[in-house]
Short mmCIF file of C-alpha atoms in Angstrom, two decimals:
data_model
loop_
_atom_site.label_atom_id
_atom_site.label_comp_id
_atom_site.label_asym_id
_atom_site.label_seq_id
_atom_site.Cartn_x
_atom_site.Cartn_y
_atom_site.Cartn_z
CA MET A 4 0.95 -38.46 3.29
CA ILE A 5 2.43 -35.37 4.90
CA ASP A 6 0.42 -34.05 7.83
CA LYS A 7 -0.98 -30.54 7.35
CA ASN A 8 -0.51 -29.73 11.05
CA THR A 9 3.19 -30.64 10.82
CA VAL A 10 3.65 -28.18 7.95
CA LYS A 11 1.62 -25.55 9.80
CA THR A 12 3.82 -25.92 12.91
CA ILE A 13 7.00 -25.55 10.82
CA VAL A 14 5.63 -22.42 9.13
CA GLU A 15 4.56 -20.90 12.45
CA GLU A 16 8.08 -21.49 13.84
CA TRP A 17 9.53 -19.50 10.91
CA LEU A 18 6.91 -16.75 11.32
CA ALA A 19 7.47 -16.40 15.09
CA ASP A 20 9.87 -13.42 14.98
CA LYS A 21 8.51 -11.83 11.80
CA GLU A 22 5.63 -9.52 10.91
CA TYR A 23 4.27 -12.04 8.41
CA PHE A 24 1.21 -14.12 9.24
CA LEU A 25 -0.06 -17.45 7.98
CA VAL A 26 -3.07 -17.34 5.68
CA ASP A 27 -3.44 -20.96 4.58
CA VAL A 28 -1.75 -24.35 4.36
CA GLN A 29 -3.05 -27.01 1.98
CA VAL A 30 -1.70 -30.52 1.52
CA SER A 31 -3.22 -32.58 -1.30
CA ALA A 32 -3.49 -36.37 -1.38
CA ASP A 33 -0.42 -36.52 -3.64
CA ASP A 34 1.62 -34.37 -1.19
CA HIS A 35 1.46 -31.07 -3.05
CA ILE A 36 1.99 -28.54 -0.26
CA THR A 37 0.75 -24.97 -0.75
CA VAL A 38 1.59 -22.33 1.87
CA GLU A 39 0.17 -18.79 1.73
CA ILE A 40 1.57 -16.01 3.89
CA ASP A 41 0.82 -12.30 4.05
CA HIS A 42 2.17 -9.06 5.47
CA ALA A 43 0.63 -5.61 5.89
CA ASP A 44 3.13 -4.19 3.38
CA GLY A 45 3.05 -7.13 0.95
CA VAL A 46 5.16 -10.25 0.59
CA TRP A 47 8.72 -10.27 -0.73
CA ILE A 48 9.91 -13.11 -2.97
CA ASP A 49 13.10 -13.44 -0.90
CA ASP A 50 11.02 -14.23 2.16
CA CYS A 51 9.01 -16.85 0.24
CA VAL A 52 12.29 -18.47 -0.79
CA ALA A 53 13.58 -18.36 2.80
CA LEU A 54 10.37 -19.95 4.12
CA SER A 55 10.48 -22.59 1.39
CA ARG A 56 14.05 -23.52 2.36
CA TYR A 57 13.11 -23.59 6.04
CA ILE A 58 10.24 -26.00 5.35
CA GLU A 59 12.49 -28.19 3.18
CA ASP A 60 15.08 -28.28 5.97
CA HIS A 61 12.43 -29.57 8.39
CA LEU A 62 10.73 -32.15 6.16
CA SER A 63 12.51 -35.27 5.00
CA ARG A 64 12.27 -36.16 1.32
CA ASP A 65 13.60 -39.61 2.29
CA GLU A 66 10.41 -40.29 4.27
CA GLU A 67 7.95 -38.64 1.90
CA ASP A 68 8.35 -37.06 -1.55
CA TYR A 69 6.46 -33.78 -1.90
CA GLU A 70 6.04 -30.72 -4.07
CA LEU A 71 6.23 -27.37 -2.25
CA GLU A 72 4.75 -24.02 -3.27
CA VAL A 73 5.15 -20.96 -1.03
CA GLY A 74 3.56 -17.65 -1.96
CA SER A 75 1.53 -14.68 -0.89
CA ALA A 76 -2.21 -14.56 -0.46
CA GLY A 77 -3.43 -13.23 -3.79
CA LEU A 78 -4.42 -9.59 -3.95
CA GLY A 79 -8.08 -9.48 -4.91
CA GLN A 80 -8.73 -12.95 -3.48
CA PRO A 81 -11.24 -13.40 -0.64
CA PHE A 82 -9.83 -12.86 2.83
CA LYS A 83 -9.16 -16.09 4.72
CA VAL A 84 -7.93 -14.88 8.12
CA GLU A 85 -8.86 -12.04 10.46
CA GLN A 86 -5.53 -10.21 10.08
CA GLN A 87 -6.30 -9.60 6.38
CA TYR A 88 -9.42 -7.64 7.38
CA HIS A 89 -7.34 -5.44 9.70
CA ASN A 90 -4.80 -4.77 6.94
CA PHE A 91 -7.47 -3.34 4.63
CA ILE A 92 -9.32 -1.01 7.02
CA GLY A 93 -9.96 2.24 5.15
CA LYS A 94 -9.73 0.55 1.74
CA GLU A 95 -12.48 -0.30 -0.75
CA VAL A 96 -13.75 -3.87 -0.48
CA GLU A 97 -16.48 -6.06 -1.87
CA ALA A 98 -18.39 -8.47 0.33
CA VAL A 99 -21.31 -10.83 -0.03
CA ASP A 100 -23.40 -11.26 3.11
CA GLY A 101 -25.06 -14.47 4.27
CA GLU A 102 -28.18 -13.75 2.18
CA GLY A 103 -26.18 -13.24 -1.02
CA ARG A 104 -26.40 -9.42 -1.08
CA LYS A 105 -23.28 -7.84 -2.61
CA LEU A 106 -21.87 -4.75 -0.91
CA LYS A 107 -19.14 -2.46 -2.24
CA GLY A 108 -17.72 0.17 0.04
CA ILE A 109 -15.03 1.13 2.51
CA LEU A 110 -13.99 -1.35 5.19
CA LYS A 111 -14.63 0.91 8.18
CA SER A 112 -13.76 -1.26 11.16
CA VAL A 113 -13.11 -4.75 12.49
CA GLU A 114 -14.19 -5.80 15.98
CA GLY A 115 -13.63 -9.42 16.88
CA ARG A 116 -15.22 -11.54 14.15
CA ASN A 117 -17.43 -8.66 12.92
CA PHE A 118 -16.58 -6.03 10.34
CA THR A 119 -18.33 -2.90 9.10
CA ILE A 120 -18.52 -1.73 5.49
CA THR A 121 -19.67 1.81 4.69
CA THR A 122 -21.52 2.09 1.37
CA GLN A 123 -22.96 5.06 -0.51
CA GLU A 124 -26.71 4.59 -0.94
CA LYS A 125 -29.70 6.71 -1.86
CA VAL A 126 -31.84 7.21 1.23
CA LYS A 127 -35.02 9.16 1.89
CA VAL A 128 -34.21 12.30 3.85
CA GLU A 129 -37.00 13.99 5.80
CA GLY A 130 -38.05 17.24 4.16
CA LYS A 131 -36.55 16.34 0.78
CA LYS A 132 -38.51 15.16 -2.24
CA ARG A 133 -35.77 13.05 -3.75
CA PRO A 134 -33.55 10.44 -2.11
CA GLN A 135 -30.06 11.70 -1.26
CA LEU A 136 -26.72 9.86 -1.32
CA ALA A 137 -25.60 9.02 2.20
CA ASP A 138 -23.09 6.79 3.96
CA VAL A 139 -24.74 3.64 5.29
CA ASP A 140 -22.91 1.21 7.61
CA HIS A 141 -23.44 -2.53 7.19
CA GLN A 142 -22.17 -4.87 9.88
CA LEU A 143 -21.26 -8.38 8.79
CA SER A 144 -19.71 -11.41 10.44
CA MET A 145 -16.66 -13.21 9.11
CA ASP A 146 -18.42 -16.43 10.04
CA THR A 147 -21.56 -15.84 7.93
CA ALA A 148 -20.37 -13.62 5.06
CA LYS A 149 -19.75 -15.60 1.89
CA TYR A 150 -16.60 -13.56 1.21
CA CYS A 151 -14.89 -10.21 1.55
CA LYS A 152 -12.05 -9.07 -0.69
CA TYR A 153 -10.03 -5.99 -1.57
CA LEU A 154 -11.24 -4.20 -4.69
CA ILE A 155 -8.41 -3.47 -7.06
CA LYS A 156 -8.88 -0.20 -8.96
CA PHE A 157 -6.95 0.78 -12.08
#
């Protein structure tokens, strides 16, 4: 079986002088290798092909037969690495916190492993009879949130 860390090292070598970043590497028991990369401006197919060839040049099919799939982290899929959060600051996201509460709003900021989502909620305003819409900040942790993903609008 091909070692996941070996594949990860090869991918990181290819990424070293590029603006891409590694999102995920999976190696199944039957040596199906899946590599996901991302970039702030999106992923180009030519770069996926180049990375695929680079990996193939550094793994020996004589030692181990494998199937290789290189692609981008899916738009609308939950974020897997911190850099994805940074790329979507100012964009609309959906997150589920550790208690299962779903939040939809603007990803306001990312500080370390914490991120803030600003939502529009009705809140009681002093001196007003009816609740008013207001921006409310919710701070979550990447470690405890069930997921956070970019909301695609059509």
